[in-house]
PDB file of C-alpha atoms in Angstrom:
ATOM      1  CA  GLU A   1      -6.250 -26.672  10.456  1.00 75.00           C
ATOM      2  CA  PRO A   2      -9.006 -24.175   9.631  1.00 80.00           C
ATOM      3  CA  GLU A   3      -8.335 -21.909   6.678  1.00 90.00           C
ATOM      4  CA  VAL A   4      -9.877 -19.119   4.669  1.00 94.00           C
ATOM      5  CA  THR A   5     -11.181 -20.213   1.278  1.00 94.00           C
ATOM      6  CA  GLN A   6     -11.975 -18.099  -1.771  1.00 96.00           C
ATOM      7  CA  THR A   7     -13.911 -18.725  -4.957  1.00 95.00           C
ATOM      8  CA  PRO A   8     -13.366 -18.588  -7.813  1.00 95.00           C
ATOM      9  CA  SER A   9      -9.601 -18.857  -8.075  1.00 94.00           C
ATOM     10  CA  HIS A  10      -9.684 -16.952 -11.372  1.00 96.00           C
ATOM     11  CA  GLN A  11     -12.423 -14.714 -12.765  1.00 97.00           C
ATOM     12  CA  VAL A  12     -12.401 -13.168 -16.212  1.00 97.00           C
ATOM     13  CA  THR A  13     -14.935 -10.466 -16.989  1.00 97.00           C
ATOM     14  CA  GLN A  14     -15.681  -7.749 -19.489  1.00 97.00           C
ATOM     15  CA  MET A  15     -15.242  -4.111 -18.550  1.00 97.00           C
ATOM     16  CA  GLY A  16     -18.457  -2.678 -17.119  1.00 97.00           C
ATOM     17  CA  GLN A  17     -19.715  -6.010 -15.802  1.00 97.00           C
ATOM     18  CA  GLU A  18     -20.458  -6.723 -12.163  1.00 97.00           C
ATOM     19  CA  VAL A  19     -18.405  -9.320 -10.333  1.00 97.00           C
ATOM     20  CA  ILE A  20     -18.815 -10.923  -6.939  1.00 97.00           C
ATOM     21  CA  LEU A  21     -15.829 -12.476  -5.233  1.00 97.00           C
ATOM     22  CA  ARG A  22     -16.591 -14.934  -2.492  1.00 97.00           C
ATOM     23  CA  CYS A  23     -14.804 -15.856   0.687  1.00 97.00           C
ATOM     24  CA  VAL A  24     -15.473 -18.245   3.519  1.00 96.00           C
ATOM     25  CA  PRO A  25     -13.630 -16.969   6.614  1.00 96.00           C
ATOM     26  CA  ILE A  26     -12.519 -19.146   9.491  1.00 94.00           C
ATOM     27  CA  SER A  27     -15.684 -20.110  11.323  1.00 91.00           C
ATOM     28  CA  ASN A  28     -15.228 -18.456  14.738  1.00 88.00           C
ATOM     29  CA  HIS A  29     -13.640 -15.255  13.428  1.00 92.00           C
ATOM     30  CA  LEU A  30     -15.367 -11.917  13.834  1.00 90.00           C
ATOM     31  CA  TYR A  31     -13.313  -9.542  11.649  1.00 91.00           C
ATOM     32  CA  PHE A  32     -13.141  -9.775   7.877  1.00 93.00           C
ATOM     33  CA  TYR A  33     -10.979  -7.995   5.346  1.00 95.00           C
ATOM     34  CA  TRP A  34     -10.333  -7.566   1.647  1.00 97.00           C
ATOM     35  CA  TYR A  35      -6.959  -6.678   0.180  1.00 97.00           C
ATOM     36  CA  ARG A  36      -5.801  -6.527  -3.415  1.00 96.00           C
ATOM     37  CA  GLN A  37      -2.522  -6.769  -5.244  1.00 94.00           C
ATOM     38  CA  ILE A  38      -2.193  -5.308  -8.711  1.00 94.00           C
ATOM     39  CA  LEU A  39       0.490  -7.137 -10.673  1.00 90.00           C
ATOM     40  CA  GLY A  40       3.908  -5.805  -9.736  1.00 87.00           C
ATOM     41  CA  GLN A  41       2.575  -3.639  -6.903  1.00 90.00           C
ATOM     42  CA  LYS A  42       2.175  -3.936  -3.158  1.00 91.00           C
ATOM     43  CA  VAL A  43      -0.658  -5.687  -1.397  1.00 94.00           C
ATOM     44  CA  GLU A  44      -3.154  -2.926  -0.485  1.00 95.00           C
ATOM     45  CA  PHE A  45      -5.869  -2.811   2.140  1.00 94.00           C
ATOM     46  CA  LEU A  46      -9.380  -2.273   0.805  1.00 96.00           C
ATOM     47  CA  VAL A  47     -11.838  -2.710   3.664  1.00 94.00           C
ATOM     48  CA  SER A  48     -12.468  -4.255   7.052  1.00 92.00           C
ATOM     49  CA  PHE A  49     -15.827  -5.490   8.289  1.00 92.00           C
ATOM     50  CA  TYR A  50     -17.059  -6.201  11.798  1.00 89.00           C
ATOM     51  CA  ASN A  51     -20.457  -6.698  13.355  1.00 87.00           C
ATOM     52  CA  ASN A  52     -22.156  -6.493   9.962  1.00 89.00           C
ATOM     53  CA  GLU A  53     -20.752  -3.139   9.005  1.00 90.00           C
ATOM     54  CA  ILE A  54     -17.661  -1.613   7.472  1.00 92.00           C
ATOM     55  CA  SER A  55     -15.210  -0.591  10.191  1.00 88.00           C
ATOM     56  CA  GLU A  56     -12.529   0.892   7.961  1.00 88.00           C
ATOM     57  CA  LYS A  57     -12.027   1.449   4.260  1.00 91.00           C
ATOM     58  CA  SER A  58      -9.277   2.821   2.082  1.00 91.00           C
ATOM     59  CA  GLU A  59      -9.550   5.517  -0.537  1.00 91.00           C
ATOM     60  CA  ILE A  60      -9.528   2.738  -3.142  1.00 92.00           C
ATOM     61  CA  PHE A  61     -12.823   1.418  -1.804  1.00 94.00           C
ATOM     62  CA  ASP A  62     -15.156   3.790  -3.618  1.00 92.00           C
ATOM     63  CA  ASP A  63     -18.842   3.520  -4.496  1.00 93.00           C
ATOM     64  CA  GLN A  64     -18.107   0.814  -7.068  1.00 95.00           C
ATOM     65  CA  PHE A  65     -17.195  -1.580  -4.277  1.00 97.00           C
ATOM     66  CA  SER A  66     -19.414  -3.135  -1.634  1.00 97.00           C
ATOM     67  CA  VAL A  67     -19.064  -5.926   0.892  1.00 96.00           C
ATOM     68  CA  GLU A  68     -21.626  -8.149   2.449  1.00 94.00           C
ATOM     69  CA  ARG A  69     -21.959 -11.063   4.803  1.00 92.00           C
ATOM     70  CA  PRO A  70     -25.102 -12.610   3.328  1.00 86.00           C
ATOM     71  CA  ASP A  71     -25.211 -15.547   5.709  1.00 87.00           C
ATOM     72  CA  GLY A  72     -23.276 -16.951   8.636  1.00 78.00           C
ATOM     73  CA  SER A  73     -20.398 -18.252   6.563  1.00 87.00           C
ATOM     74  CA  ASN A  74     -19.779 -16.181   3.421  1.00 93.00           C
ATOM     75  CA  PHE A  75     -18.175 -12.778   2.991  1.00 96.00           C
ATOM     76  CA  THR A  76     -18.396 -11.192  -0.453  1.00 97.00           C
ATOM     77  CA  LEU A  77     -16.810  -8.332  -2.363  1.00 97.00           C
ATOM     78  CA  LYS A  78     -18.860  -6.879  -5.194  1.00 97.00           C
ATOM     79  CA  ILE A  79     -17.513  -4.621  -7.889  1.00 97.00           C
ATOM     80  CA  ARG A  80     -20.483  -3.025  -9.656  1.00 96.00           C
ATOM     81  CA  SER A  81     -18.965  -1.923 -12.930  1.00 94.00           C
ATOM     82  CA  THR A  82     -15.491  -3.275 -13.443  1.00 96.00           C
ATOM     83  CA  LYS A  83     -12.707  -1.215 -14.961  1.00 96.00           C
ATOM     84  CA  LEU A  84      -9.495  -2.387 -16.552  1.00 97.00           C
ATOM     85  CA  GLU A  85      -7.583  -1.139 -13.527  1.00 96.00           C
ATOM     86  CA  ASP A  86      -9.552  -3.452 -11.237  1.00 97.00           C
ATOM     87  CA  SER A  87      -7.526  -6.360 -12.625  1.00 97.00           C
ATOM     88  CA  ALA A  88      -5.652  -7.697  -9.614  1.00 97.00           C
ATOM     89  CA  MET A  89      -5.363 -10.539  -7.136  1.00 95.00           C
ATOM     90  CA  TYR A  90      -7.954 -10.081  -4.399  1.00 97.00           C
ATOM     91  CA  PHE A  91      -7.247 -11.569  -0.989  1.00 97.00           C
ATOM     92  CA  CYS A  92      -9.780 -12.169   1.731  1.00 97.00           C
ATOM     93  CA  ALA A  93      -8.641 -12.393   5.353  1.00 95.00           C
ATOM     94  CA  SER A  94     -10.235 -12.981   8.723  1.00 94.00           C
ATOM     95  CA  SER A  95      -9.201 -12.579  12.335  1.00 92.00           C
ATOM     96  CA  ALA A  96     -10.578 -13.610  15.672  1.00 90.00           C
ATOM     97  CA  GLU A  97     -10.808 -10.440  17.714  1.00 81.00           C
ATOM     98  CA  GLY A  98      -9.009  -7.397  16.333  1.00 72.00           C
ATOM     99  CA  GLY A  99      -6.487  -5.545  18.466  1.00 71.00           C
ATOM    100  CA  SER A 100      -2.728  -5.190  18.445  1.00 66.00           C
ATOM    101  CA  THR A 101      -1.906  -8.883  18.873  1.00 71.00           C
ATOM    102  CA  ASP A 102      -4.493 -10.149  16.440  1.00 83.00           C
ATOM    103  CA  THR A 103      -3.435 -12.254  13.448  1.00 89.00           C
ATOM    104  CA  GLN A 104      -5.105 -11.994  10.071  1.00 92.00           C
ATOM    105  CA  TYR A 105      -5.393 -15.253   8.160  1.00 93.00           C
ATOM    106  CA  PHE A 106      -5.449 -14.967   4.400  1.00 94.00           C
ATOM    107  CA  GLY A 107      -7.102 -16.996   1.685  1.00 94.00           C
ATOM    108  CA  PRO A 108      -5.356 -18.072  -1.533  1.00 92.00           C
ATOM    109  CA  GLY A 109      -6.769 -15.180  -3.519  1.00 94.00           C
ATOM    110  CA  THR A 110      -8.961 -14.654  -6.576  1.00 96.00           C
ATOM    111  CA  ARG A 111      -7.248 -13.415  -9.691  1.00 96.00           C
ATOM    112  CA  LEU A 112      -9.598 -10.970 -11.437  1.00 98.00           C
ATOM    113  CA  THR A 113      -8.910 -10.168 -15.070  1.00 97.00           C
ATOM    114  CA  VAL A 114     -10.948  -7.374 -16.657  1.00 97.00           C
ATOM    115  CA  LEU A 115     -10.903  -7.295 -20.467  1.00 96.00           C
TER     116      LEU A 115
ATOM    117  CA  ALA B   1       2.149   7.235   8.824  1.00 75.00           C
ATOM    118  CA  GLN B   2       3.137   3.627   9.142  1.00 82.00           C
ATOM    119  CA  SER B   3       5.232   2.068   6.386  1.00 89.00           C
ATOM    120  CA  VAL B   4       7.723  -0.695   5.734  1.00 94.00           C
ATOM    121  CA  THR B   5      10.568  -0.884   3.250  1.00 96.00           C
ATOM    122  CA  GLN B   6      11.964  -4.182   2.098  1.00 97.00           C
ATOM    123  CA  LEU B   7      15.489  -3.484   1.022  1.00 96.00           C
ATOM    124  CA  ASP B   8      15.872  -6.306  -1.506  1.00 96.00           C
ATOM    125  CA  SER B   9      13.400  -7.275  -4.193  1.00 96.00           C
ATOM    126  CA  HIS B  10      15.261 -10.540  -4.902  1.00 97.00           C
ATOM    127  CA  VAL B  11      17.566 -12.655  -2.753  1.00 98.00           C
ATOM    128  CA  SER B  12      19.286 -15.787  -3.979  1.00 98.00           C
ATOM    129  CA  VAL B  13      20.987 -18.286  -1.675  1.00 97.00           C
ATOM    130  CA  SER B  14      22.339 -21.797  -1.875  1.00 97.00           C
ATOM    131  CA  GLU B  15      20.625 -24.594   0.001  1.00 97.00           C
ATOM    132  CA  GLY B  16      22.096 -24.926   3.487  1.00 97.00           C
ATOM    133  CA  THR B  17      23.357 -21.334   3.685  1.00 98.00           C
ATOM    134  CA  PRO B  18      21.868 -18.581   5.882  1.00 98.00           C
ATOM    135  CA  VAL B  19      18.973 -16.425   4.777  1.00 98.00           C
ATOM    136  CA  LEU B  20      18.674 -12.711   5.532  1.00 98.00           C
ATOM    137  CA  LEU B  21      15.688 -10.713   4.300  1.00 98.00           C
ATOM    138  CA  ARG B  22      15.846  -7.060   5.314  1.00 98.00           C
ATOM    139  CA  CYS B  23      13.010  -4.826   6.418  1.00 97.00           C
ATOM    140  CA  ASN B  24      12.953  -1.316   7.840  1.00 97.00           C
ATOM    141  CA  TYR B  25       9.832   0.220   9.298  1.00 94.00           C
ATOM    142  CA  SER B  26       8.567   3.710   9.933  1.00 91.00           C
ATOM    143  CA  SER B  27       6.130   4.218  12.782  1.00 82.00           C
ATOM    144  CA  SER B  28       5.070   6.958  15.131  1.00 74.00           C
ATOM    145  CA  TYR B  29       4.099   4.395  17.717  1.00 77.00           C
ATOM    146  CA  SER B  30       5.386   1.098  19.029  1.00 79.00           C
ATOM    147  CA  PRO B  31       4.611  -1.026  15.992  1.00 86.00           C
ATOM    148  CA  SER B  32       3.115  -4.448  15.513  1.00 88.00           C
ATOM    149  CA  LEU B  33       5.223  -6.126  12.817  1.00 93.00           C
ATOM    150  CA  PHE B  34       4.720  -9.310  10.849  1.00 95.00           C
ATOM    151  CA  TRP B  35       6.370 -11.440   8.232  1.00 97.00           C
ATOM    152  CA  TYR B  36       4.134 -13.294   5.808  1.00 97.00           C
ATOM    153  CA  VAL B  37       5.192 -15.791   3.129  1.00 96.00           C
ATOM    154  CA  GLN B  38       3.470 -16.580  -0.132  1.00 92.00           C
ATOM    155  CA  HIS B  39       4.254 -19.751  -2.015  1.00 90.00           C
ATOM    156  CA  PRO B  40       3.099 -19.991  -5.637  1.00 83.00           C
ATOM    157  CA  ASN B  41      -0.670 -20.338  -5.904  1.00 75.00           C
ATOM    158  CA  LYS B  42      -1.047 -20.256  -2.149  1.00 79.00           C
ATOM    159  CA  GLY B  43      -2.412 -17.693   0.275  1.00 81.00           C
ATOM    160  CA  LEU B  44      -0.385 -15.429   2.508  1.00 91.00           C
ATOM    161  CA  GLN B  45       0.834 -17.426   5.495  1.00 92.00           C
ATOM    162  CA  LEU B  46       1.975 -15.846   8.748  1.00 93.00           C
ATOM    163  CA  LEU B  47       5.589 -16.686   9.580  1.00 96.00           C
ATOM    164  CA  LEU B  48       5.906 -14.679  12.779  1.00 95.00           C
ATOM    165  CA  LYS B  49       4.792 -11.498  14.533  1.00 93.00           C
ATOM    166  CA  TYR B  50       6.194  -8.930  16.941  1.00 92.00           C
ATOM    167  CA  THR B  51       3.817  -7.191  19.322  1.00 82.00           C
ATOM    168  CA  SER B  52       6.108  -5.521  21.900  1.00 76.00           C
ATOM    169  CA  ALA B  53       6.987  -8.619  23.896  1.00 75.00           C
ATOM    170  CA  ALA B  54      10.369 -10.302  23.258  1.00 85.00           C
ATOM    171  CA  THR B  55      12.459  -8.524  20.637  1.00 90.00           C
ATOM    172  CA  LEU B  56      13.661 -11.823  19.139  1.00 94.00           C
ATOM    173  CA  VAL B  57      10.671 -13.549  17.646  1.00 95.00           C
ATOM    174  CA  LYS B  58      10.686 -17.164  16.538  1.00 95.00           C
ATOM    175  CA  GLY B  59       8.367 -18.301  13.798  1.00 95.00           C
ATOM    176  CA  ILE B  60       7.522 -21.365  11.829  1.00 94.00           C
ATOM    177  CA  ASN B  61       9.928 -23.390   9.678  1.00 94.00           C
ATOM    178  CA  GLY B  62      13.015 -22.194  11.557  1.00 96.00           C
ATOM    179  CA  PHE B  63      12.609 -18.503  10.742  1.00 97.00           C
ATOM    180  CA  GLU B  64      13.163 -15.760  13.262  1.00 97.00           C
ATOM    181  CA  ALA B  65      13.241 -11.965  13.283  1.00 97.00           C
ATOM    182  CA  GLU B  66      14.718  -9.404  15.612  1.00 96.00           C
ATOM    183  CA  PHE B  67      13.040  -6.103  16.389  1.00 94.00           C
ATOM    184  CA  LYS B  68      15.660  -3.360  16.695  1.00 94.00           C
ATOM    185  CA  LYS B  69      14.119  -0.047  17.649  1.00 91.00           C
ATOM    186  CA  SER B  70      17.406   1.877  17.366  1.00 92.00           C
ATOM    187  CA  GLU B  71      17.754   0.749  13.754  1.00 94.00           C
ATOM    188  CA  THR B  72      13.998   0.664  12.973  1.00 94.00           C
ATOM    189  CA  SER B  73      14.580  -2.783  11.532  1.00 96.00           C
ATOM    190  CA  PHE B  74      12.836  -6.139  11.609  1.00 97.00           C
ATOM    191  CA  HIS B  75      15.031  -8.424   9.512  1.00 98.00           C
ATOM    192  CA  LEU B  76      14.043 -12.033   8.874  1.00 98.00           C
ATOM    193  CA  THR B  77      16.671 -14.747   9.197  1.00 98.00           C
ATOM    194  CA  LYS B  78      17.071 -18.478   8.952  1.00 98.00           C
ATOM    195  CA  PRO B  79      20.322 -20.327   9.680  1.00 97.00           C
ATOM    196  CA  SER B  80      20.056 -22.819   6.841  1.00 97.00           C
ATOM    197  CA  ALA B  81      17.943 -22.435   3.710  1.00 97.00           C
ATOM    198  CA  HIS B  82      15.882 -25.273   2.347  1.00 97.00           C
ATOM    199  CA  MET B  83      14.607 -25.636  -1.197  1.00 96.00           C
ATOM    200  CA  SER B  84      11.050 -25.370   0.122  1.00 95.00           C
ATOM    201  CA  ASP B  85      11.800 -21.851   1.436  1.00 97.00           C
ATOM    202  CA  ALA B  86      11.699 -20.463  -2.097  1.00 96.00           C
ATOM    203  CA  ALA B  87       8.765 -18.028  -2.044  1.00 96.00           C
ATOM    204  CA  GLU B  88       7.831 -14.371  -1.757  1.00 95.00           C
ATOM    205  CA  TYR B  89       8.204 -12.822   1.692  1.00 97.00           C
ATOM    206  CA  PHE B  90       6.337  -9.748   2.908  1.00 97.00           C
ATOM    207  CA  CYS B  91       7.214  -7.510   5.822  1.00 97.00           C
ATOM    208  CA  VAL B  92       4.047  -5.977   7.247  1.00 95.00           C
ATOM    209  CA  VAL B  93       3.168  -3.342   9.849  1.00 91.00           C
ATOM    210  CA  ARG B  94      -0.208  -2.788  11.442  1.00 87.00           C
ATOM    211  CA  GLY B  95      -1.885   0.576  11.105  1.00 79.00           C
ATOM    212  CA  VAL B  96      -2.537   2.769  14.137  1.00 69.00           C
ATOM    213  CA  LEU B  97      -5.769   3.838  15.791  1.00 58.00           C
ATOM    214  CA  SER B  98      -5.793   7.179  14.064  1.00 56.00           C
ATOM    215  CA  GLY B  99      -5.088   5.701  10.679  1.00 51.00           C
ATOM    216  CA  GLY B 100      -6.608   2.271  10.393  1.00 54.00           C
ATOM    217  CA  TYR B 101      -5.910   0.053  13.351  1.00 63.00           C
ATOM    218  CA  ASN B 102      -6.959  -3.176  11.780  1.00 75.00           C
ATOM    219  CA  LYS B 103      -5.399  -2.696   8.398  1.00 86.00           C
ATOM    220  CA  LEU B 104      -2.089  -4.236   7.491  1.00 91.00           C
ATOM    221  CA  ILE B 105       0.446  -2.243   5.495  1.00 92.00           C
ATOM    222  CA  PHE B 106       2.624  -4.390   3.265  1.00 95.00           C
ATOM    223  CA  GLY B 107       6.135  -3.996   1.984  1.00 96.00           C
ATOM    224  CA  ALA B 108       6.846  -4.606  -1.678  1.00 95.00           C
ATOM    225  CA  GLY B 109       8.003  -8.165  -1.051  1.00 96.00           C
ATOM    226  CA  THR B 110      11.272 -10.055  -1.416  1.00 97.00           C
ATOM    227  CA  ARG B 111      11.459 -13.036  -3.704  1.00 97.00           C
ATOM    228  CA  LEU B 112      13.733 -15.690  -2.242  1.00 97.00           C
ATOM    229  CA  ALA B 113      15.360 -18.181  -4.605  1.00 97.00           C
ATOM    230  CA  VAL B 114      17.151 -21.221  -3.190  1.00 97.00           C
ATOM    231  CA  HIS B 115      19.646 -23.052  -5.402  1.00 96.00           C
ATOM    232  CA  PRO B 116      20.871 -26.626  -4.915  1.00 94.00           C
TER     233      PRO B 116
END
């Protein structure tokens, strides 16, 4: 069964450093998403991406964040200058076609720890 | 705005007994509702979804949920718990066109413990 994969599973970085979180969505999917979950809090939407551009983003997704689909298989989230409060589990998801009946399939997550 | 409230942060049941995980939603429109499960060190897996077809939705692993508009509820049930059901369960609603159609809005989660 196809699945979304994410690397690395755990990333530790120093405050102020840049990090890139990587995701490989399901191969025939067209919509891509990032969510995050700060420890003890709800899973929160960050951004959705379709047709090589951001389709929606939350207020969390400020200028420190960017997303990219550098090739036909990867989808990345970059945080330019990490802050302590960026420590969270980051989930990538993908879906086939958008719309009300669409299902988003999630990866296992990357745990980001900012020291 | 769309939102969901999971009424219990922790539920503990004995193996073989019924499971009930409660969720209430708030929506200005006919909602699309989902239940996802997360086992330790695993991704979020879809259990079932409601998208305005049948109000009783059957999912994987024997779970089902009933959409009740009058009660704004979408509770998750299973007749007989299994040890492997121990996990965190999330009730989720989809955003609307005016406020993020493709984003999912998560509840706080319910941790289900199953005892022998």
